[in-house]
Tab-separated table of N, CA and C in Angstrom:
chain	number	residue	atom	x	y	z
A	9	ALA	N	54.475	1.798	25.883
A	9	ALA	CA	55.304	2.615	24.941
A	9	ALA	C	54.661	3.621	24.458
A	10	LEU	N	52.960	3.267	24.467
A	10	LEU	CA	51.939	4.329	23.861
A	10	LEU	C	51.777	5.394	25.135
A	11	MET	N	52.006	4.922	26.152
A	11	MET	CA	51.774	6.253	27.411
A	11	MET	C	53.263	7.043	27.218
A	12	LEU	N	54.293	6.457	27.099
A	12	LEU	CA	55.280	7.448	26.946
A	12	LEU	C	55.319	8.121	25.781
A	13	ALA	N	55.069	7.680	24.706
A	13	ALA	CA	54.980	8.545	23.337
A	13	ALA	C	53.930	9.670	23.747
A	14	ILE	N	53.051	9.453	24.577
A	14	ILE	CA	51.918	10.727	24.550
A	14	ILE	C	52.627	11.522	25.708
A	15	ILE	N	53.281	11.364	26.556
A	15	ILE	CA	53.933	12.109	27.595
A	15	ILE	C	55.092	12.720	26.649
A	16	GLY	N	55.900	12.210	25.728
A	16	GLY	CA	56.836	12.984	25.067
A	16	GLY	C	56.009	13.851	24.280
A	17	PHE	N	54.906	13.611	23.837
A	17	PHE	CA	54.297	14.524	22.492
A	17	PHE	C	53.935	15.648	23.284
A	18	ILE	N	53.136	15.391	24.518
A	18	ILE	CA	53.074	16.912	25.375
A	18	ILE	C	53.848	17.626	25.819
A	19	GLY	N	55.036	17.052	26.125
A	19	GLY	CA	56.294	17.686	26.646
A	19	GLY	C	56.868	18.392	25.653
A	20	TRP	N	56.959	17.867	24.105
A	20	TRP	CA	57.553	18.305	23.050
A	20	TRP	C	56.687	19.843	22.902
A	21	GLU	N	55.397	19.646	22.804
A	21	GLU	CA	54.487	20.966	22.449
A	21	GLU	C	54.582	21.974	23.619
A	22	ALA	N	54.743	21.901	24.908
A	22	ALA	CA	55.025	22.553	25.927
A	22	ALA	C	56.091	23.113	25.599
A	23	TYR	N	57.203	22.530	25.104
A	23	TYR	CA	58.530	22.869	24.814
A	23	TYR	C	58.627	24.281	23.679
A	24	GLN	N	57.980	23.633	22.884
A	24	GLN	CA	57.985	24.746	21.501
A	24	GLN	C	57.620	26.195	21.619
A	25	GLY	N	57.221	26.679	22.596
A	25	GLY	CA	56.814	27.930	22.547
A	25	GLY	C	55.721	28.349	23.592
A	26	THR	N	55.359	29.579	23.685
A	26	THR	CA	54.226	29.796	24.810
A	26	THR	C	52.943	30.287	23.974
A	27	GLU	N	51.902	30.192	24.150
A	27	GLU	CA	50.958	30.921	23.578
A	27	GLU	C	50.451	32.304	23.710
A	28	ASP	N	51.513	32.908	24.538
A	28	ASP	CA	51.313	34.354	24.984
A	28	ASP	C	52.001	35.053	23.719
A	29	GLU	N	52.536	34.266	22.725
A	29	GLU	CA	53.167	34.899	21.685
A	29	GLU	C	52.139	35.366	20.677
A	30	PRO	N	52.024	36.663	20.028
A	30	PRO	CA	51.227	36.643	19.146
A	30	PRO	C	51.083	35.963	17.814
A	31	PRO	N	50.098	35.762	17.036
A	31	PRO	CA	50.269	35.372	15.770
A	31	PRO	C	51.066	36.024	15.111
A	32	MET	N	52.220	35.283	14.321
A	32	MET	CA	53.001	36.130	13.364
A	32	MET	C	52.603	35.671	11.817
A	33	ILE	N	51.510	36.357	11.121
A	33	ILE	CA	51.243	35.685	9.817
A	33	ILE	C	52.038	36.514	8.507
A	34	GLU	N	52.632	35.744	7.829
A	34	GLU	CA	53.425	36.264	6.648
A	34	GLU	C	52.436	35.944	5.494
A	35	VAL	N	52.395	36.573	4.535
A	35	VAL	CA	51.554	36.149	3.233
A	35	VAL	C	52.549	36.356	2.120
A	36	ARG	N	52.434	35.067	1.197
A	36	ARG	CA	53.123	34.850	-0.070
A	36	ARG	C	52.322	34.624	-1.124
A	37	VAL	N	52.740	34.736	-2.130
A	37	VAL	CA	51.992	34.443	-3.402
A	37	VAL	C	52.273	33.332	-3.828
A	38	GLU	N	51.444	32.430	-4.469
A	38	GLU	CA	51.598	31.173	-4.846
A	38	GLU	C	51.555	31.022	-6.397
A	39	LYS	N	50.621	31.561	-6.826
A	39	LYS	CA	50.032	31.737	-8.282
A	39	LYS	C	49.252	33.012	-8.594
A	40	VAL	N	49.075	33.141	-10.075
A	40	VAL	CA	48.481	34.149	-10.539
A	40	VAL	C	47.731	33.566	-11.832
A	41	LEU	N	46.487	33.470	-11.525
A	41	LEU	CA	45.815	32.904	-12.777
A	41	LEU	C	44.732	33.730	-13.738
A	42	SER	N	44.279	33.668	-14.603
A	42	SER	CA	43.647	34.348	-15.694
A	42	SER	C	42.301	33.610	-15.331
A	43	VAL	N	41.028	34.179	-14.791
A	43	VAL	CA	39.990	33.589	-14.727
A	43	VAL	C	38.780	34.330	-15.041
A	44	GLY	N	37.721	34.221	-15.770
A	44	GLY	CA	36.718	34.878	-16.447
A	44	GLY	C	37.328	36.079	-16.750
A	45	GLY	N	36.722	37.057	-16.578
A	45	GLY	CA	36.940	38.338	-17.128
A	45	GLY	C	37.826	39.145	-16.128
A	46	GLY	N	38.875	38.268	-15.320
A	46	GLY	CA	39.736	38.780	-14.257
A	46	GLY	C	40.814	38.090	-13.813
A	47	TRP	N	41.641	38.139	-12.925
A	47	TRP	CA	42.397	37.293	-12.319
A	47	TRP	C	42.617	37.086	-10.989
A	48	VAL	N	42.933	35.861	-10.515
A	48	VAL	CA	42.966	35.701	-9.172
A	48	VAL	C	44.409	35.493	-8.593
A	49	VAL	N	44.730	35.649	-7.514
A	49	VAL	CA	46.169	35.572	-6.746
A	49	VAL	C	45.835	34.835	-5.869
A	50	GLU	N	46.376	33.547	-5.916
A	50	GLU	CA	46.366	32.499	-5.147
A	50	GLU	C	47.354	32.712	-4.225
A	51	PHE	N	47.173	32.517	-2.742
A	51	PHE	CA	48.457	33.093	-1.748
A	51	PHE	C	48.171	31.940	-0.612
A	52	ALA	N	49.472	31.870	0.061
A	52	ALA	CA	49.585	31.010	1.418
A	52	ALA	C	49.712	31.986	2.404
A	53	ALA	N	48.920	31.949	3.604
A	53	ALA	CA	49.333	32.576	4.899
A	53	ALA	C	49.872	31.790	5.871
A	54	VAL	N	50.913	32.115	6.144
A	54	VAL	CA	51.746	31.220	7.335
A	54	VAL	C	51.892	31.686	8.599
A	55	ASN	N	51.655	30.990	9.421
A	55	ASN	CA	51.700	31.545	10.881
A	55	ASN	C	53.080	30.721	11.494
A	56	ARG	N	53.992	31.758	11.663
A	56	ARG	CA	55.148	31.187	12.579
A	56	ARG	C	54.801	31.199	13.976
A	57	SER	N	54.062	31.439	14.466
A	57	SER	CA	54.265	31.286	15.982
A	57	SER	C	53.138	30.391	16.468
A	58	PRO	N	53.068	29.701	17.564
A	58	PRO	CA	52.694	28.780	18.245
A	58	PRO	C	51.038	29.423	18.372
A	59	SER	N	50.819	30.648	18.185
A	59	SER	CA	49.413	30.793	18.714
A	59	SER	C	48.458	30.752	17.562
A	60	THR	N	47.234	30.664	17.582
A	60	THR	CA	46.391	30.395	16.613
A	60	THR	C	45.647	31.765	16.304
A	61	ALA	N	45.374	32.033	14.922
A	61	ALA	CA	44.519	33.324	14.681
A	61	ALA	C	43.448	32.903	14.127
A	62	ALA	N	42.307	33.736	14.382
A	62	ALA	CA	41.049	33.612	13.669
A	62	ALA	C	40.646	34.669	12.923
A	63	ALA	N	39.666	34.686	11.947
A	63	ALA	CA	39.173	35.982	11.239
A	63	ALA	C	40.185	36.660	10.716
A	64	VAL	N	41.444	36.033	9.930
A	64	VAL	CA	42.840	36.521	9.681
A	64	VAL	C	42.461	37.376	8.440
A	65	GLN	N	42.707	38.600	8.404
A	65	GLN	CA	42.388	39.660	7.279
A	65	GLN	C	43.649	39.711	6.453
A	66	VAL	N	43.315	39.423	4.954
A	66	VAL	CA	44.370	39.559	3.765
A	66	VAL	C	43.861	40.587	2.976
A	67	GLU	N	44.964	41.489	2.517
A	67	GLU	CA	44.851	42.489	1.795
A	67	GLU	C	45.772	42.532	0.552
A	68	GLY	N	45.533	42.625	-0.586
A	68	GLY	CA	46.409	42.723	-1.866
A	68	GLY	C	46.236	43.799	-2.525
A	69	THR	N	47.370	44.851	-2.843
A	69	THR	CA	46.975	45.876	-3.591
A	69	THR	C	48.008	45.651	-5.167
A	70	LEU	N	47.520	46.397	-5.843
A	70	LEU	CA	48.333	46.729	-7.263
A	70	LEU	C	48.630	48.113	-7.053
A	71	ASN	N	49.834	48.169	-7.590
A	71	ASN	CA	50.439	49.727	-7.726
A	71	ASN	C	50.946	49.821	-8.703
A	72	ARG	N	51.106	51.035	-9.186
A	72	ARG	CA	51.906	51.522	-10.610
A	72	ARG	C	52.086	52.743	-10.545
A	73	ASP	N	53.457	53.399	-10.753
A	73	ASP	CA	53.968	54.522	-10.529
A	73	ASP	C	53.671	55.084	-9.269
A	74	GLY	N	53.718	54.092	-8.184
A	74	GLY	CA	53.611	54.695	-6.883
A	74	GLY	C	52.422	55.260	-6.325
A	75	ARG	N	51.344	54.826	-7.242
A	75	ARG	CA	50.043	54.949	-6.989
A	75	ARG	C	49.120	53.556	-6.909
A	76	GLU	N	48.218	53.422	-6.093
A	76	GLU	CA	47.310	52.416	-5.742
A	76	GLU	C	46.341	52.281	-6.847
A	77	VAL	N	46.198	51.168	-7.779
A	77	VAL	CA	45.490	51.125	-8.938
A	77	VAL	C	44.010	50.107	-8.456
A	78	ALA	N	44.247	49.157	-7.656
A	78	ALA	CA	43.275	48.365	-7.043
A	78	ALA	C	43.730	47.423	-5.837
A	79	THR	N	42.622	47.361	-5.070
A	79	THR	CA	42.777	46.327	-3.885
A	79	THR	C	41.833	45.452	-3.759
A	80	SER	N	42.308	44.119	-2.971
A	80	SER	CA	41.090	43.064	-2.897
A	80	SER	C	41.467	42.436	-1.385
A	81	GLN	N	40.351	42.043	-0.885
A	81	GLN	CA	40.429	41.769	0.548
A	81	GLN	C	40.101	40.421	0.693
A	82	THR	N	40.243	39.960	1.724
A	82	THR	CA	39.647	38.408	2.233
A	82	THR	C	39.782	38.222	3.440
A	83	THR	N	38.958	37.167	4.240
A	83	THR	CA	39.309	36.621	5.693
A	83	THR	C	39.459	35.318	5.726
A	84	LEU	N	40.455	34.620	6.060
A	84	LEU	CA	40.494	33.487	6.447
A	84	LEU	C	40.003	33.377	7.776
A	85	ASP	N	39.137	32.085	7.765
A	85	ASP	CA	38.351	31.729	9.329
A	85	ASP	C	39.571	31.282	10.141
A	86	TYR	N	40.780	30.871	10.001
A	86	TYR	CA	41.180	29.913	10.874
A	86	TYR	C	42.788	29.964	10.476
A	87	VAL	N	43.668	30.321	11.237
A	87	VAL	CA	45.250	29.726	10.756
A	87	VAL	C	46.046	29.318	12.195
A	88	PRO	N	45.953	28.015	12.163
A	88	PRO	CA	46.314	27.163	13.611
A	88	PRO	C	47.780	27.503	13.500
A	89	GLY	N	48.300	27.807	14.688
A	89	GLY	CA	49.884	28.142	15.180
A	89	GLY	C	50.707	26.873	14.261
A	90	ARG	N	51.993	27.408	13.639
A	90	ARG	CA	52.991	26.871	12.989
A	90	ARG	C	52.218	25.762	11.975
A	91	SER	N	51.364	26.779	11.112
A	91	SER	CA	50.865	25.915	9.814
A	91	SER	C	50.502	27.205	8.896
A	92	GLU	N	49.793	26.534	7.635
A	92	GLU	CA	49.493	27.741	6.877
A	92	GLU	C	48.025	27.349	6.303
A	93	ARG	N	47.289	28.275	5.574
A	93	ARG	CA	46.293	28.107	4.837
A	93	ARG	C	46.215	28.998	3.465
A	94	ALA	N	45.240	28.525	2.922
A	94	ALA	CA	45.506	29.090	1.243
A	94	ALA	C	44.301	29.950	1.229
A	95	GLY	N	44.246	30.771	0.055
A	95	GLY	CA	43.048	31.568	-0.111
A	95	GLY	C	43.524	32.415	-1.472
A	96	GLY	N	42.538	33.117	-1.695
A	96	GLY	CA	42.520	33.857	-3.267
A	96	GLY	C	41.814	35.254	-3.117
A	97	LEU	N	42.768	36.037	-4.001
A	97	LEU	CA	42.117	37.514	-3.948
A	97	LEU	C	41.795	37.811	-5.481
A	98	PHE	N	40.691	38.531	-6.006
A	98	PHE	CA	40.213	38.611	-7.263
A	98	PHE	C	40.640	40.207	-7.512
A	99	PHE	N	41.011	40.267	-8.956
A	99	PHE	CA	41.289	41.584	-9.506
A	99	PHE	C	41.064	41.696	-10.823
A	100	ASP	N	40.483	42.872	-11.309
A	100	ASP	CA	40.133	43.255	-12.321
A	100	ASP	C	41.254	43.366	-13.744
A	101	GLU	N	42.156	43.981	-13.279
A	101	GLU	CA	43.514	44.002	-14.046
A	101	GLU	C	44.607	43.012	-13.460
A	102	ASP	N	45.291	43.104	-14.540
A	102	ASP	CA	46.401	41.746	-14.479
A	102	ASP	C	47.591	42.023	-13.280
A	103	PRO	N	47.426	41.429	-12.398
A	103	PRO	CA	48.731	41.367	-11.451
A	103	PRO	C	49.921	41.652	-11.894
A	104	SER	N	50.217	40.641	-12.981
A	104	SER	CA	51.854	40.861	-13.385
A	104	SER	C	52.002	42.230	-14.066
A	105	ALA	N	51.037	43.056	-14.550
A	105	ALA	CA	51.416	44.193	-15.166
A	105	ALA	C	51.524	45.389	-14.307
A	106	HIS	N	51.557	45.187	-12.826
A	106	HIS	CA	51.902	46.023	-11.778
A	106	HIS	C	52.624	45.613	-10.493
A	107	GLU	N	52.899	46.193	-9.752
A	107	GLU	CA	53.489	45.682	-8.534
A	107	GLU	C	52.606	45.266	-7.504
A	108	LEU	N	52.592	44.128	-7.223
A	108	LEU	CA	51.325	43.404	-6.219
A	108	LEU	C	52.309	43.471	-4.955
A	109	SER	N	51.288	43.556	-3.887
A	109	SER	CA	51.978	43.555	-2.419
A	109	SER	C	50.955	42.963	-1.891
A	110	LEU	N	50.981	41.951	-1.123
A	110	LEU	CA	50.041	41.362	0.099
A	110	LEU	C	50.499	41.472	1.505
A	111	ARG	N	49.567	41.443	2.480
A	111	ARG	CA	49.753	41.637	3.530
A	111	ARG	C	48.471	41.127	4.515
A	112	ALA	N	48.814	40.656	5.811
A	112	ALA	CA	47.887	40.542	6.778
A	112	ALA	C	47.418	41.719	7.488
A	113	LEU	N	46.181	42.053	7.537
A	113	LEU	CA	45.801	43.359	8.081
A	113	LEU	C	45.383	43.004	9.656
A	114	GLY	N	45.116	41.906	10.040
A	114	GLY	CA	44.723	41.836	11.365
A	114	GLY	C	44.061	40.191	11.805
A	115	TYR	N	43.835	39.823	12.894
A	115	TYR	CA	43.213	38.578	13.209
A	115	TYR	C	42.438	38.766	14.459
A	116	ALA	N	41.772	37.892	14.929
A	116	ALA	CA	41.131	37.793	16.307
A	116	ALA	C	41.504	36.726	16.947
A	117	GLU	N	41.398	36.841	18.228
A	117	GLU	CA	41.585	35.514	19.074
A	117	GLU	C	40.600	34.440	19.190
A	118	PRO	N	41.125	33.086	18.822
A	118	PRO	CA	39.557	32.364	18.721
A	118	PRO	C	39.065	32.122	19.841
């Protein structure tokens, strides 16, 4: 029974998709918190692809009246396929008083 379960799991993993598909990273805001003299935007980076991404760069920008007010970046070491990782971006200005946008800038193959 254990051997059949292992074979079934391997077959399911092979059926789920190819590793030739590039990582598809979506970034979403989880929380905005006041910390010390600034704010942190906690986010989740979700990889919708079966491929793993390393050194995932995430950028957050604050805009007001069509102009960029502040930018913050971070790098996530590793976002495995079909999973998510959390991180945070620090800002001096309150993100809730601006238009906040988050995006993945790039990745490296592990």
